[in-house]
JSON list of C-alpha atoms in Angstrom, two decimals:
[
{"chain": "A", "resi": 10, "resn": "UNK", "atom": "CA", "xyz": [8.28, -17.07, -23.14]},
{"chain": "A", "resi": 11, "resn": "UNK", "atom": "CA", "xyz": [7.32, -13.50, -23.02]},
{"chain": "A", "resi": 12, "resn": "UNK", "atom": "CA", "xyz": [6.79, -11.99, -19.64]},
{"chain": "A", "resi": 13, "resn": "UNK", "atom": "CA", "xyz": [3.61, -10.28, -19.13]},
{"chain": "A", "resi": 14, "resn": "UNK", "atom": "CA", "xyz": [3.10, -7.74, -16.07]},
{"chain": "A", "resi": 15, "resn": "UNK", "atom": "CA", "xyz": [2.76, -4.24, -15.38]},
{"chain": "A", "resi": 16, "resn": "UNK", "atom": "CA", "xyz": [4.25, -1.67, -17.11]},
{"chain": "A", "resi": 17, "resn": "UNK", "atom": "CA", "xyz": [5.03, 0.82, -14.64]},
{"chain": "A", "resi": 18, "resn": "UNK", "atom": "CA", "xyz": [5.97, 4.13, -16.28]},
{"chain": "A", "resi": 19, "resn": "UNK", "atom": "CA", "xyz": [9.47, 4.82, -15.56]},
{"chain": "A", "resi": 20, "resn": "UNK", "atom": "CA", "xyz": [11.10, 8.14, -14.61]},
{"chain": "A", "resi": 21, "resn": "UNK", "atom": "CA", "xyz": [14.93, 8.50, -15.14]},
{"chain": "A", "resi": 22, "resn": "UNK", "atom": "CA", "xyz": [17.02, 11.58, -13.88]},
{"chain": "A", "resi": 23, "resn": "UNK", "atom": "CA", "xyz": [20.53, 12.17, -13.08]},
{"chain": "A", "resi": 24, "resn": "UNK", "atom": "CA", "xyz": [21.70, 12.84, -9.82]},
{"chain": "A", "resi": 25, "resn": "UNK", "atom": "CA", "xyz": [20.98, 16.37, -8.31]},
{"chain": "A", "resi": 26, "resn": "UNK", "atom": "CA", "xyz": [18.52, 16.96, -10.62]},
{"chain": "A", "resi": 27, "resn": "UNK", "atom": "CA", "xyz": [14.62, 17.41, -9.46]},
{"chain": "A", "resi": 28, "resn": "UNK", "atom": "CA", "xyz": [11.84, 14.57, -10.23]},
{"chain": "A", "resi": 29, "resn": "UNK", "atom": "CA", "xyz": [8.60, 15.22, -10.98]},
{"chain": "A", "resi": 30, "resn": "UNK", "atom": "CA", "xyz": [5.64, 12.01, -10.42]},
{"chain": "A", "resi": 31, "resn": "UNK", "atom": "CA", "xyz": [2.63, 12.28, -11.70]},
{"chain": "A", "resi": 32, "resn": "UNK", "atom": "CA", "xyz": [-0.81, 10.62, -10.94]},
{"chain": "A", "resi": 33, "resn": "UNK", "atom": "CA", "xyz": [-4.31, 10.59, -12.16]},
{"chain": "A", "resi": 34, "resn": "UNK", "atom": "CA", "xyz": [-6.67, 9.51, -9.75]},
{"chain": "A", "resi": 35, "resn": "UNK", "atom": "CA", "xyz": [-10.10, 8.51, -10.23]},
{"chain": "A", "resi": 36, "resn": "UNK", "atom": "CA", "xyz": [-12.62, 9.48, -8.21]},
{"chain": "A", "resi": 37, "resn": "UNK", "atom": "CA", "xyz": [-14.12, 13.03, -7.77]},
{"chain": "A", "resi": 38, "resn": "UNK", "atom": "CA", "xyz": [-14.80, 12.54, -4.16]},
{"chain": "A", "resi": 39, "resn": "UNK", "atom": "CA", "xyz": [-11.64, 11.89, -3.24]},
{"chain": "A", "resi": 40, "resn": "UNK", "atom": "CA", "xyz": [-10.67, 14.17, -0.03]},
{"chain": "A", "resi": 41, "resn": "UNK", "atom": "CA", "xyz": [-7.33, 12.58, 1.07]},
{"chain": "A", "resi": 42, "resn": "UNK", "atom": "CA", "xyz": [-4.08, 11.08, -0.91]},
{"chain": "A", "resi": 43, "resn": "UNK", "atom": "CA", "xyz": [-1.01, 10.04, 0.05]},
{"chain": "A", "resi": 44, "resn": "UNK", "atom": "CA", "xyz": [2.17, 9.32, -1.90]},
{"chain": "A", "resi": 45, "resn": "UNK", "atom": "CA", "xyz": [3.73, 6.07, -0.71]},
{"chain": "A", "resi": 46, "resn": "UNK", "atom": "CA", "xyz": [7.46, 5.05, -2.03]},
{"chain": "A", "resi": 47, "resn": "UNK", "atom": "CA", "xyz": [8.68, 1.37, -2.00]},
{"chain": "A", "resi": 48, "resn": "UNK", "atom": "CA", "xyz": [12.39, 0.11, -2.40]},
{"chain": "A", "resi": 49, "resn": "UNK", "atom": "CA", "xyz": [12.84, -3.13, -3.58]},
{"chain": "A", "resi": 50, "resn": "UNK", "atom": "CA", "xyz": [12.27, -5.92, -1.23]},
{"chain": "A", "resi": 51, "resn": "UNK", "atom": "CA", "xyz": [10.51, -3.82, 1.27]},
{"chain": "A", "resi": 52, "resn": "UNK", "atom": "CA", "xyz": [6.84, -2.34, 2.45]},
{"chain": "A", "resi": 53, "resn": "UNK", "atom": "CA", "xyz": [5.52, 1.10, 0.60]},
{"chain": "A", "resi": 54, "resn": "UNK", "atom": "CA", "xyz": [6.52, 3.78, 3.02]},
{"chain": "A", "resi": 55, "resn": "UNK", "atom": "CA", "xyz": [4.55, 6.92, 3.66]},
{"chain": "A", "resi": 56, "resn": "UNK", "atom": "CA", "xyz": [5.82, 9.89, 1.93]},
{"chain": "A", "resi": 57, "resn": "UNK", "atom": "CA", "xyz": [3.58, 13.05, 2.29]},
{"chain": "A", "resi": 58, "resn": "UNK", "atom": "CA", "xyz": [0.27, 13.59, 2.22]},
{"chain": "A", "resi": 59, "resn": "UNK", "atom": "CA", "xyz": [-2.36, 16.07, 1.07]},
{"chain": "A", "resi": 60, "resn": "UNK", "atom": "CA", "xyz": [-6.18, 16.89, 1.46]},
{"chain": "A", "resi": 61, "resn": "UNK", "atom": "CA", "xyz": [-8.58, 18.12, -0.96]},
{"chain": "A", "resi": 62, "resn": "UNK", "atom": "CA", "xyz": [-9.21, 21.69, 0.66]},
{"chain": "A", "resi": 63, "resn": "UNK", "atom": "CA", "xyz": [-5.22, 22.29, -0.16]},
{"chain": "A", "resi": 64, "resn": "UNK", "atom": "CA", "xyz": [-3.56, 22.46, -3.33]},
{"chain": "A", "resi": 65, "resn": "UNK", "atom": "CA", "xyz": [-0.08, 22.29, -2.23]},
{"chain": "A", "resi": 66, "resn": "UNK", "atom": "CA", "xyz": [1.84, 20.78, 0.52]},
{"chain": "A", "resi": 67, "resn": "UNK", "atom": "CA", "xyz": [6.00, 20.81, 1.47]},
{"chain": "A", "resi": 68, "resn": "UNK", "atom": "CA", "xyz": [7.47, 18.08, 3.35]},
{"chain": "A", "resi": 69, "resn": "UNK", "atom": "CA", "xyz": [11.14, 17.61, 3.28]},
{"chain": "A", "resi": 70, "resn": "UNK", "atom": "CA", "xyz": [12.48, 17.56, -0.35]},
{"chain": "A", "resi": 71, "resn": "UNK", "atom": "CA", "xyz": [9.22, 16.74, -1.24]},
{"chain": "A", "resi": 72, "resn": "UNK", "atom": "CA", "xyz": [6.30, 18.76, -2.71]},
{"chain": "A", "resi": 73, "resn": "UNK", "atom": "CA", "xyz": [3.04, 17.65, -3.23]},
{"chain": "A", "resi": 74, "resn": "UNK", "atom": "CA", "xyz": [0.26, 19.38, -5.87]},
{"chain": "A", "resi": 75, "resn": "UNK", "atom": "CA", "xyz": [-3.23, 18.94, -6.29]},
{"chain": "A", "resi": 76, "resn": "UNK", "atom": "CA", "xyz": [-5.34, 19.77, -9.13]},
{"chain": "A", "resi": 77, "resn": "UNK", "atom": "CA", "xyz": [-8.47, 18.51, -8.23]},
{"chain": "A", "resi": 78, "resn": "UNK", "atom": "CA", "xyz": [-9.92, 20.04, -11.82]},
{"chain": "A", "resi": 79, "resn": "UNK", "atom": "CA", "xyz": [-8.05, 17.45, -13.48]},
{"chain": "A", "resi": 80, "resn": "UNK", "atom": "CA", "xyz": [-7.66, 15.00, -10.87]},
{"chain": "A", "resi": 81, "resn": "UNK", "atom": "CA", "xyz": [-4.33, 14.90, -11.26]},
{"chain": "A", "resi": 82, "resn": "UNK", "atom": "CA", "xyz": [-1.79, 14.43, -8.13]},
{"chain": "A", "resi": 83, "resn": "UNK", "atom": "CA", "xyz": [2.14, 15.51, -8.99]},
{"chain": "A", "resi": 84, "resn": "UNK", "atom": "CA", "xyz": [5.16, 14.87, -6.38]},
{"chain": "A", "resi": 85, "resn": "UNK", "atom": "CA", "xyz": [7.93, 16.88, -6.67]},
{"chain": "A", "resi": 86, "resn": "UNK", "atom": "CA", "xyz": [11.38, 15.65, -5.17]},
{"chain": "A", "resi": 87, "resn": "UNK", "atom": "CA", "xyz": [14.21, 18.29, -5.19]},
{"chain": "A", "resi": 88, "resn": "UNK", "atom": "CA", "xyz": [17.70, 17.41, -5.61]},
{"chain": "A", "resi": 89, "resn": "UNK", "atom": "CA", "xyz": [17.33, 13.44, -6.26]},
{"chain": "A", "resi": 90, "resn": "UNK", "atom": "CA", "xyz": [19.62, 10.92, -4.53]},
{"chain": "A", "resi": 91, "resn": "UNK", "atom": "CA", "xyz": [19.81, 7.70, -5.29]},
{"chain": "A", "resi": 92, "resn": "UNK", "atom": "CA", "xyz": [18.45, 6.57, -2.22]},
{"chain": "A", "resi": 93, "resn": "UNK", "atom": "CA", "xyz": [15.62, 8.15, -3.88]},
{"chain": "A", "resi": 94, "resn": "UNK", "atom": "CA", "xyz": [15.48, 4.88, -6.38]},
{"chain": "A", "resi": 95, "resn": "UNK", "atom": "CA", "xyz": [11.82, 3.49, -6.11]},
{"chain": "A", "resi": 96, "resn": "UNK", "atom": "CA", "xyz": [8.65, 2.73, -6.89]},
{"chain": "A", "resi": 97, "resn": "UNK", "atom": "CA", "xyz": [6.37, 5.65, -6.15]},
{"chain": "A", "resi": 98, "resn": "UNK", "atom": "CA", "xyz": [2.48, 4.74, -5.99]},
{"chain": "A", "resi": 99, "resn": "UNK", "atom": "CA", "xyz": [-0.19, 7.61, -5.15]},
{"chain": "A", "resi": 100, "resn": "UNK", "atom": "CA", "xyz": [-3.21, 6.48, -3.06]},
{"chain": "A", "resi": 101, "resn": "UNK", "atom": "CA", "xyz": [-6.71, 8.20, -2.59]},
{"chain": "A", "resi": 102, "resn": "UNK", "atom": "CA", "xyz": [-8.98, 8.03, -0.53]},
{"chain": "A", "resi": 103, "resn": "UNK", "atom": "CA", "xyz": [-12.83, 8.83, -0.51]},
{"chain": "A", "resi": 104, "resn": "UNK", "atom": "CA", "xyz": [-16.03, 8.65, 1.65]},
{"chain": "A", "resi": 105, "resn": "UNK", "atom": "CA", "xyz": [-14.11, 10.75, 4.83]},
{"chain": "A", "resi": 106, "resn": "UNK", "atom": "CA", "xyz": [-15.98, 9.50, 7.61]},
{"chain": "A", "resi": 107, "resn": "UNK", "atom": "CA", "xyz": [-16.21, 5.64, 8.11]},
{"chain": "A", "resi": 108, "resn": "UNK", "atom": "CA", "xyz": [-14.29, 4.63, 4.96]},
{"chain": "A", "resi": 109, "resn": "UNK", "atom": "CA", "xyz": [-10.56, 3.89, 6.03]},
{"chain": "A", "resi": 110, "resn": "UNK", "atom": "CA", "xyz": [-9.78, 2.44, 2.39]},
{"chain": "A", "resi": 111, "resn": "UNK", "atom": "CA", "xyz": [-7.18, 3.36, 0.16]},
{"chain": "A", "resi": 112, "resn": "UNK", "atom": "CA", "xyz": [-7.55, 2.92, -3.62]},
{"chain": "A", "resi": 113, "resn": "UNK", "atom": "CA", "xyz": [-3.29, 2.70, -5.04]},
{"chain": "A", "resi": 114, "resn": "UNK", "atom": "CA", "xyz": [-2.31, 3.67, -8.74]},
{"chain": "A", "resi": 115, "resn": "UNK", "atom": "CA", "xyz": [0.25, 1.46, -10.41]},
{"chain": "A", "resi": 116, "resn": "UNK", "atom": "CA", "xyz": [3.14, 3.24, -9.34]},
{"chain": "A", "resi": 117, "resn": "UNK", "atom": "CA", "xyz": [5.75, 4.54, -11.33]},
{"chain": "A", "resi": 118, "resn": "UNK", "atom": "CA", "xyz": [9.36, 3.41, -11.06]},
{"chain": "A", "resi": 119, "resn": "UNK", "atom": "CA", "xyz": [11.93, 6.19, -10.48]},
{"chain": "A", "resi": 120, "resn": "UNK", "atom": "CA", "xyz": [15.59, 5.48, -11.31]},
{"chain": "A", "resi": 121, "resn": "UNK", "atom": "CA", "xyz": [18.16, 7.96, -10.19]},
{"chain": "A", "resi": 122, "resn": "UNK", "atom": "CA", "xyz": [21.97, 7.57, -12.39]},
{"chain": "A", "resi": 123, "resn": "UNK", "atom": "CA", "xyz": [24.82, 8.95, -10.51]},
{"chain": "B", "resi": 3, "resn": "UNK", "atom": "CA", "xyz": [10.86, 2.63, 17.14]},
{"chain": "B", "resi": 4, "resn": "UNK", "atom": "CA", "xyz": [6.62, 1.19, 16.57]},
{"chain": "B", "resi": 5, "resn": "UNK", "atom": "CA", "xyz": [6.47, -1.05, 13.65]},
{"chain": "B", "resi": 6, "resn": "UNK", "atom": "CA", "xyz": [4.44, -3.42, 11.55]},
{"chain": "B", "resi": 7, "resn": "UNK", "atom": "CA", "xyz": [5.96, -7.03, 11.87]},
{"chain": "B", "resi": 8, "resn": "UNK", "atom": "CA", "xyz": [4.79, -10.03, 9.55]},
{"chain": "B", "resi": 9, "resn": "UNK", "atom": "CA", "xyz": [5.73, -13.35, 10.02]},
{"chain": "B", "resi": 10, "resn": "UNK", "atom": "CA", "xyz": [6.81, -15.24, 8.03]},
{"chain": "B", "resi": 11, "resn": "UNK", "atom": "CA", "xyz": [9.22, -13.43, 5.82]},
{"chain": "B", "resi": 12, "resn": "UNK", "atom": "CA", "xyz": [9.43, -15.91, 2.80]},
{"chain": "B", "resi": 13, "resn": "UNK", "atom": "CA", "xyz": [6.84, -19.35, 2.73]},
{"chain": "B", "resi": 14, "resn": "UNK", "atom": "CA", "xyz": [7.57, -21.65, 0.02]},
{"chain": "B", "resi": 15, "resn": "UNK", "atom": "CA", "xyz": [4.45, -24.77, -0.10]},
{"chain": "B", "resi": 16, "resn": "UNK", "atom": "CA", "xyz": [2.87, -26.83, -2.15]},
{"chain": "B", "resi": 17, "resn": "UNK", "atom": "CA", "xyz": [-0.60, -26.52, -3.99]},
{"chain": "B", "resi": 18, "resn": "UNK", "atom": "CA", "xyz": [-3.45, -27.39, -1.73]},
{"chain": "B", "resi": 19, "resn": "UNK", "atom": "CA", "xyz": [-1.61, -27.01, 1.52]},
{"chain": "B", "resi": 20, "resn": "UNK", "atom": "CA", "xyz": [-2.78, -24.56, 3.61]},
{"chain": "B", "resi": 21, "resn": "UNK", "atom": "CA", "xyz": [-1.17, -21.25, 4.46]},
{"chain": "B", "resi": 22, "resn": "UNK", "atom": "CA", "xyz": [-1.35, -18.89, 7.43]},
{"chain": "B", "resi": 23, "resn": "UNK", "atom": "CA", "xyz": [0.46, -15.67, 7.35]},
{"chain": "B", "resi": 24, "resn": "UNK", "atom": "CA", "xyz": [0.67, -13.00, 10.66]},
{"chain": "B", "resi": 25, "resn": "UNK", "atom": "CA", "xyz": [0.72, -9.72, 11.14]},
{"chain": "B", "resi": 26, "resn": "UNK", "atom": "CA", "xyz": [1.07, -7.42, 14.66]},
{"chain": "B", "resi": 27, "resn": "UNK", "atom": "CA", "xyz": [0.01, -4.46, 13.93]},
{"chain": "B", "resi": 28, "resn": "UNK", "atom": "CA", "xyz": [1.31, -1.24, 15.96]},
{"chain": "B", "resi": 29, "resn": "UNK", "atom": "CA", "xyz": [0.28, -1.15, 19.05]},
{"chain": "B", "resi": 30, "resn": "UNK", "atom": "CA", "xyz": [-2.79, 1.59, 19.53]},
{"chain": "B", "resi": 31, "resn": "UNK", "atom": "CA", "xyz": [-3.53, 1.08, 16.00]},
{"chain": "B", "resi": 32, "resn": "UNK", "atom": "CA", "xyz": [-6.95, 0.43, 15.49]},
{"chain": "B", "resi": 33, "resn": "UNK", "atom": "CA", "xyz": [-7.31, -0.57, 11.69]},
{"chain": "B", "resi": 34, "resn": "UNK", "atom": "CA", "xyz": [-5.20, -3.54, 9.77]},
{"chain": "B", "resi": 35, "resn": "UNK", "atom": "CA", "xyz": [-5.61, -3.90, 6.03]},
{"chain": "B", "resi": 36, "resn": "UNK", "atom": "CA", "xyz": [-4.25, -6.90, 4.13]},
{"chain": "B", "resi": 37, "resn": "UNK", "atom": "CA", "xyz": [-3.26, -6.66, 0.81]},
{"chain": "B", "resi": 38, "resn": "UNK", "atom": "CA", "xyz": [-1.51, -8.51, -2.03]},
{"chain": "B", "resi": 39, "resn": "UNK", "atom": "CA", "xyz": [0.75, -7.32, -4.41]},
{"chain": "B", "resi": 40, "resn": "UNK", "atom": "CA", "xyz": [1.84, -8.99, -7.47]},
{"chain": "B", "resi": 41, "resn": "UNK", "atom": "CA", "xyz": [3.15, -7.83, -10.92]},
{"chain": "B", "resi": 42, "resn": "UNK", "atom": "CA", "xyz": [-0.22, -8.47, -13.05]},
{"chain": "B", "resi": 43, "resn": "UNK", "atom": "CA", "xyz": [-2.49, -6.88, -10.39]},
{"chain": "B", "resi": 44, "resn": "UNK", "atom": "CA", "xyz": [-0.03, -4.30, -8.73]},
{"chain": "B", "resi": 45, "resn": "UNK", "atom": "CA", "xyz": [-1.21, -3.56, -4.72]},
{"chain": "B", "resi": 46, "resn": "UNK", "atom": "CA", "xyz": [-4.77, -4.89, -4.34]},
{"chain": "B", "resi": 47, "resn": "UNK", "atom": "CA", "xyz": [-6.88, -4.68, -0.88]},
{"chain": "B", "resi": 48, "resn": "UNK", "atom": "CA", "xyz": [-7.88, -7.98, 0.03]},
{"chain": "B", "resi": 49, "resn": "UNK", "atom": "CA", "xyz": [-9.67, -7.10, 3.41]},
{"chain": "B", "resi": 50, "resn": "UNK", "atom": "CA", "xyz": [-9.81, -4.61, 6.59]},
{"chain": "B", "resi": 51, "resn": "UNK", "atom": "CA", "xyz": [-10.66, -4.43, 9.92]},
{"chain": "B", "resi": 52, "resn": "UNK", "atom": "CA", "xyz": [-11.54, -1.77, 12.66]},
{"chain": "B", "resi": 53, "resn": "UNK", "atom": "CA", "xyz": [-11.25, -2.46, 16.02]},
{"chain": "B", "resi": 54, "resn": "UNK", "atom": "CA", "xyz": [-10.80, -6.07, 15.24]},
{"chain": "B", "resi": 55, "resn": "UNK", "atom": "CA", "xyz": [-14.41, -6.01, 13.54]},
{"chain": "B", "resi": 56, "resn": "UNK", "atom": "CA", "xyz": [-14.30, -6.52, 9.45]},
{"chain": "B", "resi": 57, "resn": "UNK", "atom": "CA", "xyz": [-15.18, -3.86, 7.86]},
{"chain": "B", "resi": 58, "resn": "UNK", "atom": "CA", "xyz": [-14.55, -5.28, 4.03]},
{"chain": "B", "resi": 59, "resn": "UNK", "atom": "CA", "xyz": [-13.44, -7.96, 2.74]},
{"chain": "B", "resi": 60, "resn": "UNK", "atom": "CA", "xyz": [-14.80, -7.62, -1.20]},
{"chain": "B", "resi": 61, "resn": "UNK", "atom": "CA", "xyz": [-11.12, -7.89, -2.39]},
{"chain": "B", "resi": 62, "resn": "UNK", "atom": "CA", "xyz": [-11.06, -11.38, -0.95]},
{"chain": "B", "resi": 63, "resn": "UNK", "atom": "CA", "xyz": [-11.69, -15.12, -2.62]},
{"chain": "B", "resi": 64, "resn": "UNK", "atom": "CA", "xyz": [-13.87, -15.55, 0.03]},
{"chain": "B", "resi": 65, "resn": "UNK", "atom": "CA", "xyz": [-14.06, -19.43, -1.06]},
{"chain": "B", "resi": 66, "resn": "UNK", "atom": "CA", "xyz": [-10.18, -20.12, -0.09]},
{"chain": "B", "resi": 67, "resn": "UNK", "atom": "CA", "xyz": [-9.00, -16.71, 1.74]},
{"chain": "B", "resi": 68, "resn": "UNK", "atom": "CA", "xyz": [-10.06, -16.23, 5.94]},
{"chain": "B", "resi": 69, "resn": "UNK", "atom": "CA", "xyz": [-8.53, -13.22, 7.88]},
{"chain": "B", "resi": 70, "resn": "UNK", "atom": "CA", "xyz": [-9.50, -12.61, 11.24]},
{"chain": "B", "resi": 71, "resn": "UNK", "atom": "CA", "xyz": [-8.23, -11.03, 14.16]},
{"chain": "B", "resi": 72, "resn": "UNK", "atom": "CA", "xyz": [-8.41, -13.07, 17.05]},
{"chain": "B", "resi": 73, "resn": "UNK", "atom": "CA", "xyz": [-6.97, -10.13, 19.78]},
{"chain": "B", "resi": 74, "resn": "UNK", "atom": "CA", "xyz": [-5.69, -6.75, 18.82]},
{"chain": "B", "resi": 75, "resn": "UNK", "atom": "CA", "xyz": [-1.92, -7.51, 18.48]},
{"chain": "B", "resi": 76, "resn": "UNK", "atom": "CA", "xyz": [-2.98, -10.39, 15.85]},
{"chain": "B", "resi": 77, "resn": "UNK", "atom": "CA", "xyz": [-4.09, -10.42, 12.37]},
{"chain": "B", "resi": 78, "resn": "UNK", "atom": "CA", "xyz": [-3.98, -13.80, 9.95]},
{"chain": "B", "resi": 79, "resn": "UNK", "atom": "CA", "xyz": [-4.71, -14.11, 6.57]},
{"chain": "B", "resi": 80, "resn": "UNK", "atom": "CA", "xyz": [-5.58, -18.23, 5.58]},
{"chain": "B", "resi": 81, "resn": "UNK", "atom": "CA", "xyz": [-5.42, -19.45, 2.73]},
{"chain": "B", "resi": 82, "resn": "UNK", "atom": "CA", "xyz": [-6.70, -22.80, 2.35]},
{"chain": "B", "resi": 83, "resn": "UNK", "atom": "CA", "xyz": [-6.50, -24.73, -0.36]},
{"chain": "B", "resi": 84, "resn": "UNK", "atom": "CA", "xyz": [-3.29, -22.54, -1.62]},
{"chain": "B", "resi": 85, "resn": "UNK", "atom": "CA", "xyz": [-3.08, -22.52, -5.64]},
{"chain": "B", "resi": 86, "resn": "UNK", "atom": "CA", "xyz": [-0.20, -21.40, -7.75]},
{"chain": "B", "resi": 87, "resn": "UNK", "atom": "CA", "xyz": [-2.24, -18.28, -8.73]},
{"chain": "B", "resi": 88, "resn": "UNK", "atom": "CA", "xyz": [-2.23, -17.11, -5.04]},
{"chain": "B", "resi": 89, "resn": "UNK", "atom": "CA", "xyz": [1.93, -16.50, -5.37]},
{"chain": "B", "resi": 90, "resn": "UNK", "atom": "CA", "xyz": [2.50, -12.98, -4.29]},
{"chain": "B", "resi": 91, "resn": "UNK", "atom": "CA", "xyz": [3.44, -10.62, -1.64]},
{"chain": "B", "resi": 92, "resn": "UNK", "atom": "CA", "xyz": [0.94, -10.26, 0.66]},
{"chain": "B", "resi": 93, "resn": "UNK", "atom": "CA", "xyz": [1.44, -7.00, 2.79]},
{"chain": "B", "resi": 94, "resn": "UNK", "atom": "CA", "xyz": [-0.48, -6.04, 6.40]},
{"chain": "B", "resi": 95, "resn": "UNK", "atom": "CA", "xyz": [-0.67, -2.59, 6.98]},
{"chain": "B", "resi": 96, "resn": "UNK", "atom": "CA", "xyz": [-1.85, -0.79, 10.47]},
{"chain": "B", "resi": 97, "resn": "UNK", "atom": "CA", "xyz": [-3.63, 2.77, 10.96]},
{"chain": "B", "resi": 98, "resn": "UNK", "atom": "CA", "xyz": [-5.17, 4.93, 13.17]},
{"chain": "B", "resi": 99, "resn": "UNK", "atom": "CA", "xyz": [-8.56, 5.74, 11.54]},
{"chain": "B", "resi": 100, "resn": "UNK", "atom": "CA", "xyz": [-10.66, 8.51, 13.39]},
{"chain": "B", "resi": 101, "resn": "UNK", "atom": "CA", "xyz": [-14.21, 9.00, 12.78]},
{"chain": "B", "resi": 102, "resn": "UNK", "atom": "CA", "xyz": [-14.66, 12.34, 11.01]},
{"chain": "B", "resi": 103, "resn": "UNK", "atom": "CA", "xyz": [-11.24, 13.54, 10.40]},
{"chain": "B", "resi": 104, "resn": "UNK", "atom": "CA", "xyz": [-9.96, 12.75, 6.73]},
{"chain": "B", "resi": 105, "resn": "UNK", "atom": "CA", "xyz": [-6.76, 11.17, 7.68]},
{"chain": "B", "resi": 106, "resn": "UNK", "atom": "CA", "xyz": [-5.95, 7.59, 6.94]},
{"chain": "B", "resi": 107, "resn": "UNK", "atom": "CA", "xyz": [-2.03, 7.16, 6.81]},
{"chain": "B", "resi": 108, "resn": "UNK", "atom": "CA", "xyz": [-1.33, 3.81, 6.92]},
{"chain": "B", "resi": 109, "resn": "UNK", "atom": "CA", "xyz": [1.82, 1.67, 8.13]},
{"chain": "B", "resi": 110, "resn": "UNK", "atom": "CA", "xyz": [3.01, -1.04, 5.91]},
{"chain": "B", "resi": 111, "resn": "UNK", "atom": "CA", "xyz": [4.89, -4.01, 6.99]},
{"chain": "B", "resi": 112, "resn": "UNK", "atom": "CA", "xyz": [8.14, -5.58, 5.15]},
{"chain": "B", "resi": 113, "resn": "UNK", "atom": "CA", "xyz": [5.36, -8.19, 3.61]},
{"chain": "B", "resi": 114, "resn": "UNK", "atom": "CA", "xyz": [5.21, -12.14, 3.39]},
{"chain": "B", "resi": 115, "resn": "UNK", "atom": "CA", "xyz": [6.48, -13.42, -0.19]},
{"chain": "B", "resi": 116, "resn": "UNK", "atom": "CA", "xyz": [4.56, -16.46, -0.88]},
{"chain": "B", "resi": 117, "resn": "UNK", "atom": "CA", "xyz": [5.50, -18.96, -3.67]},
{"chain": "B", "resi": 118, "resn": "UNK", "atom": "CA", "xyz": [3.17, -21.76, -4.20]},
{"chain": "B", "resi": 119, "resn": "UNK", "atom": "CA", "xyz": [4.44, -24.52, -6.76]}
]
């Protein structure tokens, strides 16, 4: 029978080359995101993360941009590895104060080719 | 090295029984999220907690699904009658939410794959 899931957007780059993520998010008042990455088999790990009053932050390899006009969220990885292989979700966050929840995106599945 | 641990790992059980998955959350933490993940849904927030108190648990069946938090280096999630449609990965995650300041990282644990036949 046919399977029926999600269908993650997939991202495929050779080795050594950089990857860019993208990510719409959905609410206005977001003030805080976070990029997670999961491998297969494991937990989504924390990556980098931004806040609203910034439009661009470096971590290592990684580069995060925020266009809050758009609501759009990129990650930028330089020089993929193929430990870089994963699923890459974007989270946001809104409310600042008491709200401690994170709304995730889909997630879009990056393949690296040695 | 301060981690998220879940136990168990894998749980394989029939329709109707019940299920109780675990979670210790890192230590000083003060906020524990449970969510499920599955391939339909994608990563869904079932419920949270701060300083053991719930803060929301809209995500949750509320008629089959219990988490609680019975100290603060314990979190369950029950499930009780289990159904098929409740196979997933259910993941706990730990943070350490302070009022006022817009940072919310949380810590994910390796996640509890539950099959229910």
């Amino acid at each position: 029978g046919e399977s029926v899931g999600l269908h993650l957007p997939t991202l495929s780059v050779q080795e050594g080359d950089n990857s860019i993520i993208n990510c719409a998010y959905s609410n206005s008042a977001s003030d805080y995101f976070i990029w997670y990455k999961q491998e297969s088999g494991k937990g989504p790990q924390f990556i980098i993360d931004i806040r609203s009053n910034m439009d661009k932050r470096q971590g290592q390899r990684v580069t995060v941009l925020l266009n809050k006009t758009v609501k759009h969220l990129s990650l930028q990885i330089a020089a993929t590895q193929p430990g870089d292989s994963a699923v890459y979700f974007c989270a946001e966050n809104y409310g600042g104060g008491s709200n401690y929840k994170l709304t995730f995106g889909k997630g879009t599945l990056l393949t690296v080719n040695p | 090295d301060a981690r998220v641990t879940q136990t168990p790992r894998h749980k394989v059980t029939e329709m109707g029984q019940e299920v109780t998955m675990r979670c210790q959350p890192i230590l000083g933490h003060n906020t524990v999220f449970w969510y499920r993940q599955t391939m339909m849904q994608g990563l869904e927030l079932l419920a949270y907690f701060r300083n053991r108190a719930p803060l929301d648990d809209s995500g949750m069946p509320k008629d089959r699904f219990s988490a609680e938090m019975p100290d603060a280096t314990l979190a369950t999630l029950k499930i009780q009658p289990s159904e098929p449609r409740d196979s997933a990965v259910y993941f706990c995650a730990s943070g350490l939410a302070m009022t006022g300041v817009g940072r919310n990282e949380q810590f994910f644990g390796p996640g509890t794959r539950l099959t229910v036949l």
